[in-house]
Amino acid sequence: EINKGEKIIIKGESGSGKSTFLDLFLGLLIPTSGEIQIDENILNSSNILNYQRILSSIAQTPSFLDASIKQNIVFYINKENIDQKKLEDCTKKAEIYDFIQKLNDGFESLMGENGLQLSGGQRQRISIARALYRKHEILVCDEATNSLDPETEIKVINNLIKNSSDKTMVFVTHNKEIIDKFDKTYTILNGKLVKN
């Protein structure tokens, strides 16, 4: 059970089913047994799109357009509708704003095919900014900070928690150092979620 606004850690050995759990939680997989309920309503084909509209997801290895940093954060929003203040705020929370400001073309700097102009940690922070730019109630992170150095990872997680008090977060990680920052921890053991 996850309550609105809670920050949850999911951990487990490699291959234990963490990614499968997230795919179920995101509505990308349909349970073969049991059910997922959202406010006592069973998640099914008639309500899944409305549910997915309130989700933002950050993958371990995010995908990018061969386009500018700005386009990769705001995606398909019309140029006239881009909120520059919100864009800057999201990149600050993701601890990537200062790096972007040092680039010759700033937010207009090209990322290259699938972001290859940037390091793994920089790509992860851009994907975090992208998720924050979207209006969401639930943020799902699948080892979304594993390419960051420990100091930056703690800063990003602190920013996410501090600025998302009303948002629900589900965070998959192997990093034991950050667990105490979350409300609940679950471990996947033998295919079951066990509360710690």
PDB file of C-alpha atoms in Angstrom:
ATOM      1  CA  GLU A   1       0.000   0.000   0.000  1.00  0.00           C
ATOM      2  CA  ILE A   2       1.363   3.391  -1.005  1.00  0.00           C
ATOM      3  CA  ASN A   3      -0.335   6.522   0.273  1.00  0.00           C
ATOM      4  CA  LYS A   4      -0.435   9.824  -1.590  1.00  0.00           C
ATOM      5  CA  GLY A   5       2.689  11.874  -0.903  1.00  0.00           C
ATOM      6  CA  GLU A   6       4.769   8.978   0.427  1.00  0.00           C
ATOM      7  CA  LYS A   7       8.354   8.407  -0.672  1.00  0.00           C
ATOM      8  CA  ILE A   8       9.013   4.704  -1.187  1.00  0.00           C
ATOM      9  CA  ILE A   9      12.222   2.732  -1.811  1.00  0.00           C
ATOM     10  CA  ILE A  10      12.092  -0.593  -3.644  1.00  0.00           C
ATOM     11  CA  LYS A  11      15.227  -2.694  -3.362  1.00  0.00           C
ATOM     12  CA  GLY A  12      16.276  -6.229  -4.163  1.00  0.00           C
ATOM     13  CA  GLU A  13      18.961  -8.354  -5.720  1.00  0.00           C
ATOM     14  CA  SER A  14      19.670  -8.071  -9.423  1.00  0.00           C
ATOM     15  CA  GLY A  15      17.028 -10.117 -11.261  1.00  0.00           C
ATOM     16  CA  SER A  16      14.656 -10.134  -8.276  1.00  0.00           C
ATOM     17  CA  GLY A  17      11.868  -8.378 -10.202  1.00  0.00           C
ATOM     18  CA  LYS A  18      12.305  -4.668  -9.446  1.00  0.00           C
ATOM     19  CA  SER A  19      11.887  -3.630 -13.094  1.00  0.00           C
ATOM     20  CA  THR A  20       8.906  -5.966 -13.509  1.00  0.00           C
ATOM     21  CA  PHE A  21       7.294  -4.395 -10.445  1.00  0.00           C
ATOM     22  CA  LEU A  22       7.802  -0.919 -11.936  1.00  0.00           C
ATOM     23  CA  ASP A  23       6.359  -2.023 -15.300  1.00  0.00           C
ATOM     24  CA  LEU A  24       3.274  -3.283 -13.440  1.00  0.00           C
ATOM     25  CA  PHE A  25       3.072  -0.085 -11.365  1.00  0.00           C
ATOM     26  CA  LEU A  26       3.370   2.082 -14.509  1.00  0.00           C
ATOM     27  CA  GLY A  27       0.645   0.081 -16.262  1.00  0.00           C
ATOM     28  CA  LEU A  28       3.041  -1.204 -18.918  1.00  0.00           C
ATOM     29  CA  LEU A  29       2.367  -4.818 -17.903  1.00  0.00           C
ATOM     30  CA  ILE A  30      -0.953  -6.386 -16.920  1.00  0.00           C
ATOM     31  CA  PRO A  31      -0.839  -8.604 -13.795  1.00  0.00           C
ATOM     32  CA  THR A  32      -1.273 -12.328 -14.534  1.00  0.00           C
ATOM     33  CA  SER A  33      -2.781 -12.705 -11.065  1.00  0.00           C
ATOM     34  CA  GLY A  34      -3.990 -10.272  -8.439  1.00  0.00           C
ATOM     35  CA  GLU A  35      -4.819  -6.668  -9.240  1.00  0.00           C
ATOM     36  CA  ILE A  36      -3.591  -3.103  -8.876  1.00  0.00           C
ATOM     37  CA  GLN A  37      -6.019  -0.702  -7.254  1.00  0.00           C
ATOM     38  CA  ILE A  38      -5.888   3.083  -7.421  1.00  0.00           C
ATOM     39  CA  ASP A  39      -8.183   4.601  -4.775  1.00  0.00           C
ATOM     40  CA  GLU A  40     -10.076   1.270  -4.638  1.00  0.00           C
ATOM     41  CA  ASN A  41     -10.591   1.256  -8.415  1.00  0.00           C
ATOM     42  CA  ILE A  42      -9.020  -1.696 -10.228  1.00  0.00           C
ATOM     43  CA  LEU A  43      -6.496  -0.546 -12.830  1.00  0.00           C
ATOM     44  CA  ASN A  44      -7.721  -1.749 -16.224  1.00  0.00           C
ATOM     45  CA  SER A  45      -7.888  -0.809 -19.912  1.00  0.00           C
ATOM     46  CA  SER A  46     -10.703   1.710 -19.337  1.00  0.00           C
ATOM     47  CA  ASN A  47      -8.825   3.874 -16.805  1.00  0.00           C
ATOM     48  CA  ILE A  48      -5.141   3.168 -17.459  1.00  0.00           C
ATOM     49  CA  LEU A  49      -4.559   6.222 -19.705  1.00  0.00           C
ATOM     50  CA  ASN A  50      -5.917   8.607 -17.064  1.00  0.00           C
ATOM     51  CA  TYR A  51      -3.655   6.945 -14.497  1.00  0.00           C
ATOM     52  CA  GLN A  52      -0.591   7.182 -16.736  1.00  0.00           C
ATOM     53  CA  ARG A  53      -1.213  10.916 -17.261  1.00  0.00           C
ATOM     54  CA  ILE A  54      -0.351  11.592 -13.610  1.00  0.00           C
ATOM     55  CA  LEU A  55       2.928   9.635 -13.796  1.00  0.00           C
ATOM     56  CA  SER A  56       6.452  10.736 -14.613  1.00  0.00           C
ATOM     57  CA  SER A  57       9.067   8.048 -15.030  1.00  0.00           C
ATOM     58  CA  ILE A  58      12.869   8.278 -15.065  1.00  0.00           C
ATOM     59  CA  ALA A  59      14.600   5.264 -16.582  1.00  0.00           C
ATOM     60  CA  GLN A  60      18.050   3.954 -15.730  1.00  0.00           C
ATOM     61  CA  THR A  61      19.121   4.476 -19.352  1.00  0.00           C
ATOM     62  CA  PRO A  62      16.899   7.272 -20.721  1.00  0.00           C
ATOM     63  CA  SER A  63      16.363   7.936 -24.427  1.00  0.00           C
ATOM     64  CA  PHE A  64      16.894  11.315 -26.081  1.00  0.00           C
ATOM     65  CA  LEU A  65      16.102  13.147 -29.295  1.00  0.00           C
ATOM     66  CA  ASP A  66      18.933  14.278 -31.549  1.00  0.00           C
ATOM     67  CA  ALA A  67      18.102  17.841 -30.545  1.00  0.00           C
ATOM     68  CA  SER A  68      18.857  20.579 -28.015  1.00  0.00           C
ATOM     69  CA  ILE A  69      18.894  20.172 -24.241  1.00  0.00           C
ATOM     70  CA  LYS A  70      15.789  22.365 -24.054  1.00  0.00           C
ATOM     71  CA  GLN A  71      13.882  20.196 -26.557  1.00  0.00           C
ATOM     72  CA  ASN A  72      14.875  17.060 -24.672  1.00  0.00           C
ATOM     73  CA  ILE A  73      13.470  18.474 -21.438  1.00  0.00           C
ATOM     74  CA  VAL A  74      10.217  19.986 -22.725  1.00  0.00           C
ATOM     75  CA  PHE A  75       9.747  17.435 -25.536  1.00  0.00           C
ATOM     76  CA  TYR A  76       6.857  18.243 -27.880  1.00  0.00           C
ATOM     77  CA  ILE A  77       5.607  21.421 -26.224  1.00  0.00           C
ATOM     78  CA  ASN A  78       5.272  24.352 -28.663  1.00  0.00           C
ATOM     79  CA  LYS A  79       8.087  26.908 -28.393  1.00  0.00           C
ATOM     80  CA  GLU A  80       5.537  29.596 -27.502  1.00  0.00           C
ATOM     81  CA  ASN A  81       4.354  27.538 -24.515  1.00  0.00           C
ATOM     82  CA  ILE A  82       7.739  26.804 -22.940  1.00  0.00           C
ATOM     83  CA  ASP A  83       7.968  28.118 -19.383  1.00  0.00           C
ATOM     84  CA  GLN A  84      11.588  29.297 -19.133  1.00  0.00           C
ATOM     85  CA  LYS A  85      11.430  29.842 -15.364  1.00  0.00           C
ATOM     86  CA  LYS A  86      10.073  26.338 -14.826  1.00  0.00           C
ATOM     87  CA  LEU A  87      12.734  24.948 -17.184  1.00  0.00           C
ATOM     88  CA  GLU A  88      15.490  26.618 -15.165  1.00  0.00           C
ATOM     89  CA  ASP A  89      13.935  25.552 -11.866  1.00  0.00           C
ATOM     90  CA  CYS A  90      13.736  21.889 -12.955  1.00  0.00           C
ATOM     91  CA  THR A  91      17.368  21.865 -14.093  1.00  0.00           C
ATOM     92  CA  LYS A  92      18.440  23.407 -10.784  1.00  0.00           C
ATOM     93  CA  LYS A  93      16.618  20.664  -8.865  1.00  0.00           C
ATOM     94  CA  ALA A  94      18.327  18.092 -11.097  1.00  0.00           C
ATOM     95  CA  GLU A  95      21.737  19.734 -10.372  1.00  0.00           C
ATOM     96  CA  ILE A  96      22.438  20.269 -14.100  1.00  0.00           C
ATOM     97  CA  TYR A  97      21.669  24.014 -14.437  1.00  0.00           C
ATOM     98  CA  ASP A  98      25.229  25.215 -13.757  1.00  0.00           C
ATOM     99  CA  PHE A  99      26.642  22.795 -16.341  1.00  0.00           C
ATOM    100  CA  ILE A 100      24.143  24.005 -18.977  1.00  0.00           C
ATOM    101  CA  GLN A 101      24.996  27.645 -18.267  1.00  0.00           C
ATOM    102  CA  LYS A 102      28.674  26.972 -18.990  1.00  0.00           C
ATOM    103  CA  LEU A 103      27.920  25.613 -22.479  1.00  0.00           C
ATOM    104  CA  ASN A 104      28.352  28.051 -25.374  1.00  0.00           C
ATOM    105  CA  ASP A 105      24.734  27.625 -26.493  1.00  0.00           C
ATOM    106  CA  GLY A 106      23.227  26.994 -23.052  1.00  0.00           C
ATOM    107  CA  PHE A 107      19.831  25.304 -23.295  1.00  0.00           C
ATOM    108  CA  GLU A 108      20.109  25.352 -27.097  1.00  0.00           C
ATOM    109  CA  SER A 109      23.213  23.109 -27.015  1.00  0.00           C
ATOM    110  CA  LEU A 110      22.763  19.948 -29.067  1.00  0.00           C
ATOM    111  CA  MET A 111      22.895  16.630 -27.240  1.00  0.00           C
ATOM    112  CA  GLY A 112      23.765  14.468 -30.244  1.00  0.00           C
ATOM    113  CA  GLU A 113      22.181  11.177 -31.180  1.00  0.00           C
ATOM    114  CA  ASN A 114      20.670   9.689 -28.006  1.00  0.00           C
ATOM    115  CA  GLY A 115      22.571  12.274 -25.944  1.00  0.00           C
ATOM    116  CA  LEU A 116      26.037  10.984 -26.812  1.00  0.00           C
ATOM    117  CA  GLN A 117      27.577  14.461 -26.474  1.00  0.00           C
ATOM    118  CA  LEU A 118      27.011  14.200 -22.703  1.00  0.00           C
ATOM    119  CA  SER A 119      28.240  11.863 -19.968  1.00  0.00           C
ATOM    120  CA  GLY A 120      25.977   9.224 -18.404  1.00  0.00           C
ATOM    121  CA  GLY A 121      25.494  11.332 -15.278  1.00  0.00           C
ATOM    122  CA  GLN A 122      24.633  14.435 -17.310  1.00  0.00           C
ATOM    123  CA  ARG A 123      22.093  12.467 -19.343  1.00  0.00           C
ATOM    124  CA  GLN A 124      20.503  11.134 -16.158  1.00  0.00           C
ATOM    125  CA  ARG A 125      20.182  14.645 -14.710  1.00  0.00           C
ATOM    126  CA  ILE A 126      18.591  15.915 -17.955  1.00  0.00           C
ATOM    127  CA  SER A 127      16.087  13.054 -17.772  1.00  0.00           C
ATOM    128  CA  ILE A 128      15.311  14.003 -14.143  1.00  0.00           C
ATOM    129  CA  ALA A 129      14.719  17.611 -15.237  1.00  0.00           C
ATOM    130  CA  ARG A 130      12.447  16.294 -18.013  1.00  0.00           C
ATOM    131  CA  ALA A 131      10.348  14.317 -15.519  1.00  0.00           C
ATOM    132  CA  LEU A 132      10.111  17.328 -13.190  1.00  0.00           C
ATOM    133  CA  TYR A 133       9.032  19.621 -16.046  1.00  0.00           C
ATOM    134  CA  ARG A 134       6.005  17.403 -16.624  1.00  0.00           C
ATOM    135  CA  LYS A 135       3.033  17.984 -14.359  1.00  0.00           C
ATOM    136  CA  HIS A 136       2.764  14.779 -12.339  1.00  0.00           C
ATOM    137  CA  GLU A 137       1.453  13.426  -9.063  1.00  0.00           C
ATOM    138  CA  ILE A 138       3.622  10.295  -9.017  1.00  0.00           C
ATOM    139  CA  LEU A 139       7.344  10.164  -9.812  1.00  0.00           C
ATOM    140  CA  VAL A 140       8.859   6.755 -10.556  1.00  0.00           C
ATOM    141  CA  CYS A 141      12.663   6.427 -10.632  1.00  0.00           C
ATOM    142  CA  ASP A 142      14.324   3.230 -11.840  1.00  0.00           C
ATOM    143  CA  GLU A 143      17.905   3.592 -10.555  1.00  0.00           C
ATOM    144  CA  ALA A 144      17.691   7.082 -12.008  1.00  0.00           C
ATOM    145  CA  THR A 145      20.734   8.390 -10.125  1.00  0.00           C
ATOM    146  CA  ASN A 146      23.114   5.428 -10.420  1.00  0.00           C
ATOM    147  CA  SER A 147      25.491   7.277 -12.812  1.00  0.00           C
ATOM    148  CA  LEU A 148      25.924  10.220 -10.448  1.00  0.00           C
ATOM    149  CA  ASP A 149      28.777  10.659  -8.005  1.00  0.00           C
ATOM    150  CA  PRO A 150      27.641  10.149  -4.363  1.00  0.00           C
ATOM    151  CA  GLU A 151      27.644  13.861  -3.467  1.00  0.00           C
ATOM    152  CA  THR A 152      25.558  14.879  -6.501  1.00  0.00           C
ATOM    153  CA  GLU A 153      23.203  11.927  -5.993  1.00  0.00           C
ATOM    154  CA  ILE A 154      22.433  13.022  -2.425  1.00  0.00           C
ATOM    155  CA  LYS A 155      21.857  16.623  -3.591  1.00  0.00           C
ATOM    156  CA  VAL A 156      19.462  15.504  -6.348  1.00  0.00           C
ATOM    157  CA  ILE A 157      17.519  13.196  -4.011  1.00  0.00           C
ATOM    158  CA  ASN A 158      17.285  15.914  -1.350  1.00  0.00           C
ATOM    159  CA  ASN A 159      15.979  18.320  -4.026  1.00  0.00           C
ATOM    160  CA  LEU A 160      13.415  15.792  -5.256  1.00  0.00           C
ATOM    161  CA  ILE A 161      12.109  15.071  -1.769  1.00  0.00           C
ATOM    162  CA  LYS A 162      12.160  18.689  -0.557  1.00  0.00           C
ATOM    163  CA  ASN A 163      10.322  20.000  -3.619  1.00  0.00           C
ATOM    164  CA  SER A 164       7.830  17.151  -3.930  1.00  0.00           C
ATOM    165  CA  SER A 165       6.152  17.072  -0.517  1.00  0.00           C
ATOM    166  CA  ASP A 166       2.720  16.546  -2.130  1.00  0.00           C
ATOM    167  CA  LYS A 167       4.013  14.082  -4.731  1.00  0.00           C
ATOM    168  CA  THR A 168       4.307  10.326  -4.395  1.00  0.00           C
ATOM    169  CA  MET A 169       7.748   8.894  -5.221  1.00  0.00           C
ATOM    170  CA  VAL A 170       8.666   5.273  -5.965  1.00  0.00           C
ATOM    171  CA  PHE A 171      12.425   4.910  -6.139  1.00  0.00           C
ATOM    172  CA  VAL A 172      14.341   1.762  -7.122  1.00  0.00           C
ATOM    173  CA  THR A 173      17.944   1.851  -5.948  1.00  0.00           C
ATOM    174  CA  HIS A 174      20.851  -0.266  -4.729  1.00  0.00           C
ATOM    175  CA  ASN A 175      22.264   2.662  -2.726  1.00  0.00           C
ATOM    176  CA  LYS A 176      21.832   1.958   0.992  1.00  0.00           C
ATOM    177  CA  GLU A 177      23.092   5.465   1.893  1.00  0.00           C
ATOM    178  CA  ILE A 178      19.858   7.157   0.761  1.00  0.00           C
ATOM    179  CA  ILE A 179      17.303   4.801   2.317  1.00  0.00           C
ATOM    180  CA  ASP A 180      16.829   6.861   5.501  1.00  0.00           C
ATOM    181  CA  LYS A 181      15.549   9.782   3.433  1.00  0.00           C
ATOM    182  CA  PHE A 182      12.415   7.837   2.431  1.00  0.00           C
ATOM    183  CA  ASP A 183       9.198   6.999   4.316  1.00  0.00           C
ATOM    184  CA  LYS A 184       9.084   3.264   3.603  1.00  0.00           C
ATOM    185  CA  THR A 185      11.392   0.591   2.224  1.00  0.00           C
ATOM    186  CA  TYR A 186      10.278  -2.604   0.528  1.00  0.00           C
ATOM    187  CA  THR A 187      12.516  -5.488  -0.537  1.00  0.00           C
ATOM    188  CA  ILE A 188      11.562  -7.913  -3.299  1.00  0.00           C
ATOM    189  CA  LEU A 189      12.190 -11.425  -1.968  1.00  0.00           C
ATOM    190  CA  ASN A 190      11.136 -14.543  -3.900  1.00  0.00           C
ATOM    191  CA  GLY A 191       8.768 -12.486  -6.039  1.00  0.00           C
ATOM    192  CA  LYS A 192       7.038 -10.761  -3.102  1.00  0.00           C
ATOM    193  CA  LEU A 193       7.273  -7.222  -1.738  1.00  0.00           C
ATOM    194  CA  VAL A 194       8.352  -7.343   1.893  1.00  0.00           C
ATOM    195  CA  LYS A 195       8.151  -4.185   4.022  1.00  0.00           C
ATOM    196  CA  ASN A 196      11.345  -3.508   6.027  1.00  0.00           C
TER     197      ASN A 196
END
